[in-house]
Short mmCIF file of C-alpha atoms and ligand atoms in Angstrom, two decimals:
data_model
loop_
_atom_site.label_atom_id
_atom_site.label_comp_id
_atom_site.label_asym_id
_atom_site.label_seq_id
_atom_site.Cartn_x
_atom_site.Cartn_y
_atom_site.Cartn_z
CA MET A 1 64.23 95.13 118.93
CA HIS A 2 68.02 94.98 119.10
CA VAL A 3 70.03 91.99 118.03
CA ARG A 4 72.92 91.67 120.44
CA ARG A 5 75.81 89.32 119.68
CA LYS A 6 76.41 86.81 122.41
CA LEU A 7 79.58 87.30 124.49
CA VAL A 8 81.25 84.48 126.41
CA ALA A 9 84.03 85.66 128.72
CA GLY A 10 86.33 83.64 130.95
CA ASN A 11 87.70 84.93 134.24
CA TRP A 12 90.79 82.98 135.24
CA LYS A 13 91.00 84.84 138.58
CA MET A 14 94.38 84.14 140.26
CA ASN A 15 94.74 80.89 138.34
CA GLY A 16 96.61 79.85 135.26
CA SER A 17 100.27 79.99 134.44
CA ARG A 18 102.49 80.29 131.40
CA ALA A 19 101.77 76.59 130.76
CA ALA A 20 98.01 77.19 130.93
CA LEU A 21 98.26 79.53 127.93
CA ALA A 22 98.43 76.38 125.82
CA GLU A 23 94.63 76.17 126.34
CA LEU A 24 94.19 79.33 124.28
CA ALA A 25 94.90 77.73 120.91
CA ALA A 26 91.85 75.45 121.06
CA ILE A 27 89.67 78.17 122.62
CA ALA A 28 90.68 80.59 119.85
CA ALA A 29 89.87 77.99 117.20
CA ALA A 30 86.41 77.42 118.75
CA ALA A 31 85.88 81.18 118.87
CA ARG A 32 86.66 81.47 115.15
CA GLU A 33 84.14 78.72 114.37
CA ALA A 34 81.46 80.38 116.51
CA SER A 35 81.21 83.32 114.16
CA GLY A 36 78.18 84.89 115.86
CA VAL A 37 79.77 84.90 119.32
CA ASP A 38 82.39 87.18 120.85
CA VAL A 39 84.82 85.33 123.13
CA ALA A 40 87.20 86.73 125.72
CA ILE A 41 89.62 85.43 128.34
CA CYS A 42 90.78 87.50 131.31
CA PRO A 43 93.95 85.92 132.72
CA PRO A 44 96.05 87.36 135.57
CA PHE A 45 97.79 90.63 134.62
CA THR A 46 101.22 89.04 134.16
CA LEU A 47 99.92 86.68 131.48
CA ILE A 48 98.18 89.33 129.36
CA PRO A 49 101.14 90.23 127.09
CA LEU A 50 101.88 86.52 126.64
CA ALA A 51 98.25 85.70 125.90
CA VAL A 52 97.68 88.44 123.32
CA PRO A 53 99.85 86.92 120.54
CA ARG A 54 98.06 83.57 121.05
CA ALA A 55 94.58 85.07 121.08
CA GLY A 56 93.55 84.53 117.47
CA GLY A 57 89.80 85.08 117.45
CA LEU A 58 89.58 85.96 121.14
CA SER A 59 89.89 89.18 123.09
CA ILE A 60 92.20 89.24 126.10
CA GLY A 61 91.24 91.30 129.13
CA GLY A 62 92.16 92.28 132.67
CA GLN A 63 90.26 91.44 135.85
CA ASP A 64 90.45 94.88 137.47
CA CYS A 65 91.93 98.33 136.92
CA HIS A 66 92.62 101.42 139.02
CA ALA A 67 90.45 104.48 138.58
CA GLU A 68 93.48 106.75 138.05
CA ALA A 69 95.61 106.78 134.93
CA SER A 70 98.89 106.79 136.89
CA GLY A 71 100.30 107.68 140.28
CA ALA A 72 101.40 106.37 143.66
CA HIS A 73 99.23 103.26 143.81
CA THR A 74 101.57 100.40 144.57
CA GLY A 75 100.44 97.10 143.13
CA ASP A 76 97.64 98.57 141.01
CA VAL A 77 97.28 98.64 137.23
CA SER A 78 95.62 101.40 135.20
CA ALA A 79 93.24 100.91 132.30
CA GLN A 80 95.83 102.57 130.05
CA LEU A 81 98.51 100.06 131.08
CA LEU A 82 96.09 97.22 130.35
CA ALA A 83 95.33 98.65 126.91
CA GLU A 84 99.05 99.09 126.25
CA ALA A 85 99.61 95.43 127.19
CA GLY A 86 97.09 94.46 124.50
CA ALA A 87 93.94 94.03 126.61
CA ARG A 88 90.72 94.93 124.87
CA LEU A 89 88.49 94.60 127.91
CA VAL A 90 88.45 94.62 131.68
CA ILE A 91 86.20 93.24 134.41
CA VAL A 92 85.31 95.71 137.18
CA GLY A 93 83.29 95.27 140.37
CA HIS A 94 83.65 91.50 140.60
CA SER A 95 82.16 90.32 143.91
CA GLU A 96 85.56 88.97 144.97
CA ARG A 97 87.05 92.47 144.54
CA ARG A 98 84.08 94.02 146.35
CA ALA A 99 84.51 91.53 149.25
CA ASP A 100 88.31 91.17 149.41
CA HIS A 101 89.21 94.81 148.72
CA GLY A 102 86.16 96.62 150.09
CA GLU A 103 85.28 98.09 146.69
CA THR A 104 82.16 100.24 146.96
CA ASP A 105 79.74 101.04 144.15
CA GLY A 106 81.40 104.46 143.92
CA ALA A 107 84.83 102.90 143.49
CA VAL A 108 83.48 100.52 140.85
CA ARG A 109 81.91 103.41 138.98
CA ALA A 110 85.22 105.29 138.97
CA LYS A 111 87.03 102.21 137.65
CA ALA A 112 84.40 101.70 134.95
CA GLU A 113 84.71 105.35 133.89
CA ALA A 114 88.49 104.99 133.63
CA ALA A 115 88.20 101.76 131.66
CA LEU A 116 85.66 103.18 129.21
CA ALA A 117 87.74 106.34 128.77
CA ALA A 118 90.75 104.15 127.93
CA GLY A 119 88.71 102.49 125.18
CA LEU A 120 88.35 99.14 126.94
CA GLN A 121 85.18 97.12 126.76
CA THR A 122 84.09 97.08 130.39
CA ILE A 123 82.32 94.15 132.08
CA LEU A 124 80.76 95.55 135.24
CA CYS A 125 79.61 92.91 137.73
CA VAL A 126 76.60 93.12 140.03
CA GLY A 127 74.85 90.48 142.12
CA GLU A 128 73.15 89.77 145.41
CA VAL A 129 74.31 87.61 148.31
CA GLU A 130 72.22 84.64 149.39
CA GLU A 131 70.62 86.36 152.41
CA GLU A 132 69.34 89.14 150.15
CA ARG A 133 67.73 86.61 147.81
CA ILE A 134 66.15 84.67 150.69
CA ALA A 135 64.75 87.92 152.08
CA GLY A 136 63.31 88.78 148.65
CA GLY A 137 65.48 91.88 148.22
CA HIS A 138 67.67 90.56 145.38
CA VAL A 139 66.25 92.68 142.54
CA GLU A 140 66.29 95.82 144.66
CA LYS A 141 69.93 95.15 145.64
CA VAL A 142 71.09 94.67 142.07
CA LEU A 143 69.21 97.75 140.84
CA PHE A 144 70.86 99.77 143.63
CA GLN A 145 74.30 98.52 142.55
CA LEU A 146 73.51 99.37 138.93
CA GLU A 147 72.31 102.87 139.76
CA HIS A 148 75.43 103.63 141.81
CA SER A 149 78.14 101.80 139.89
CA VAL A 150 77.22 102.21 136.22
CA PRO A 151 78.71 105.41 134.75
CA GLU A 152 77.35 107.42 131.84
CA LEU A 153 77.87 105.59 128.57
CA ARG A 154 80.70 106.69 126.30
CA ARG A 155 81.09 106.16 122.61
CA GLU A 156 84.75 105.01 122.66
CA ALA A 157 84.08 101.70 124.39
CA GLU A 158 81.32 99.35 125.26
CA LEU A 159 79.74 98.65 128.60
CA VAL A 160 78.63 95.09 129.44
CA ILE A 161 76.82 94.15 132.64
CA ALA A 162 77.45 90.76 134.27
CA TYR A 163 74.75 89.57 136.65
CA GLU A 164 76.59 87.27 139.03
CA PRO A 165 74.63 86.08 142.07
CA VAL A 166 77.34 85.83 144.72
CA TRP A 167 75.91 82.56 146.09
CA ALA A 168 76.40 80.96 142.68
CA ILE A 169 80.05 81.95 142.14
CA GLY A 170 82.37 78.99 142.52
CA THR A 171 79.73 76.98 144.38
CA GLY A 172 78.38 74.74 141.64
CA ARG A 173 74.93 76.26 142.29
CA THR A 174 73.40 78.20 139.41
CA ALA A 175 70.48 80.57 139.08
CA THR A 176 67.55 78.85 137.39
CA PRO A 177 66.52 80.20 133.99
CA ASP A 178 63.49 81.76 135.76
CA ASP A 179 65.74 83.49 138.33
CA ALA A 180 67.93 84.78 135.51
CA ALA A 181 64.90 85.91 133.48
CA GLU A 182 63.55 87.95 136.39
CA MET A 183 66.88 89.66 137.06
CA HIS A 184 67.98 90.24 133.48
CA ALA A 185 64.59 91.78 132.62
CA ALA A 186 64.88 94.10 135.63
CA ILE A 187 68.41 95.10 134.61
CA ARG A 188 67.30 95.73 131.03
CA ARG A 189 64.42 97.94 132.23
CA ALA A 190 66.78 99.96 134.41
CA LEU A 191 69.26 100.40 131.55
CA THR A 192 66.64 101.51 129.03
CA GLU A 193 64.99 103.84 131.53
CA ARG A 194 68.35 105.52 132.12
CA PHE A 195 69.98 105.36 128.68
CA GLY A 196 67.05 104.95 126.28
CA ASP A 197 67.93 103.12 123.09
CA ALA A 198 71.60 102.81 124.10
CA GLY A 199 70.47 100.81 127.13
CA ALA A 200 68.91 98.25 124.82
CA ARG A 201 72.30 97.67 123.20
CA VAL A 202 74.17 96.91 126.44
CA ARG A 203 74.87 93.19 126.74
CA ILE A 204 73.90 91.49 130.01
CA LEU A 205 75.87 88.33 130.86
CA TYR A 206 75.00 85.67 133.41
CA GLY A 207 77.81 84.46 135.68
CA GLY A 208 77.88 81.98 138.54
CA SER A 209 78.85 78.33 137.98
CA CYS A 210 77.99 78.62 134.31
CA ASN A 211 79.11 75.40 132.59
CA ALA A 212 78.59 73.06 129.67
CA LYS A 213 75.47 71.59 131.27
CA ASN A 214 73.55 74.73 132.13
CA ALA A 215 74.75 77.27 129.54
CA GLU A 216 72.27 76.44 126.81
CA ALA A 217 69.20 76.84 129.05
CA LEU A 218 70.52 80.09 130.48
CA PHE A 219 71.48 81.55 127.10
CA ALA A 220 67.96 80.83 125.80
CA VAL A 221 66.52 83.30 128.33
CA PRO A 222 65.59 86.69 126.85
CA ASP A 223 68.15 89.35 127.83
CA VAL A 224 70.82 86.78 128.73
CA ASP A 225 73.39 87.85 126.16
CA GLY A 226 76.06 85.33 127.08
CA GLY A 227 78.05 84.31 130.11
CA LEU A 228 80.98 85.09 132.38
CA ALA A 229 82.59 81.85 133.51
CA GLY A 230 85.25 81.36 136.16
CA GLY A 231 86.14 77.73 136.87
CA ALA A 232 84.77 76.53 133.55
CA SER A 233 87.05 78.87 131.60
CA LEU A 234 90.32 77.38 132.83
CA THR A 235 90.49 74.60 130.28
CA ALA A 236 89.52 74.43 126.64
CA ASP A 237 87.53 71.25 127.31
CA ALA A 238 85.29 72.99 129.83
CA PHE A 239 85.05 76.39 128.08
CA ILE A 240 84.47 75.40 124.45
CA PRO A 241 81.03 73.81 125.10
CA ILE A 242 79.91 77.13 126.61
CA ILE A 243 81.03 78.97 123.46
CA GLN A 244 79.20 76.38 121.36
CA ALA A 245 76.04 76.73 123.48
CA ALA A 246 76.13 80.48 122.83
CA ALA A 247 76.53 79.87 119.10
CA ARG A 248 73.41 77.64 119.08
CA SER A 249 71.24 80.05 121.07
C1 LIG B 1 83.30 84.43 138.09
O1 LIG B 1 84.35 84.42 138.71
O2 LIG B 1 82.96 85.47 137.51
C2 LIG B 1 82.49 83.23 138.05
C3 LIG B 1 81.31 83.29 137.50
O3 LIG B 1 83.04 82.09 138.60
P1 LIG B 1 82.46 80.59 138.50
O4 LIG B 1 82.03 80.38 137.07
O5 LIG B 1 83.60 79.72 138.89
O6 LIG B 1 81.29 80.50 139.41
#
């Protein structure tokens, strides 16, 4: 049985500002107190170099990267550029990127490969839409995404999976602990079948309206190794209770 440290990561999406970086001091202090928990914040690209010197006990990450190291890709950012800016991690395959930018599982896999090769911890998101859950195909959908978007594991960096039901993102609706238990166990089985013992070390986060009220119950579920929070990561007041819930679990 593997003991996996909890990870609580915040995705600021296209929110935040220079002024919002003031939130990081309190979040970093809470992260230092929660010694058994890893904490990360992924602000917009432009804030990364400003966030890094304020990070203290936190890791700063990006929200996306290009699959190529460099080239004619206007507006994109490579994993190497993120690492050079001081990022230690990156989110790939977020459902908003899949929906807004038509990212396929193949594209997500290529991004994850690039991120891992650049030495970044890589949070790869998967999750079903509501119609798939209602039709009973949610587990099958997520396992398909995993099979086609998760690359081979590399030693230089760590892969993390975030299970984010799309219907729960930004809606205030959350998977129940039973829903999360079913999906996280299925993801764990798929990872260990493919990667053996290394699959048991991959952390699996829950994301989707994770907040101070529901985090503790979700983090108590076996194979829920922490959370990826969007809205609740924008302020220290909302994010710190999630870090503390992870420290208690
Ligand atoms: C997210 O963007 O990854 C997310 C989980 O958002 P929210 O917590 O706002 O639902």
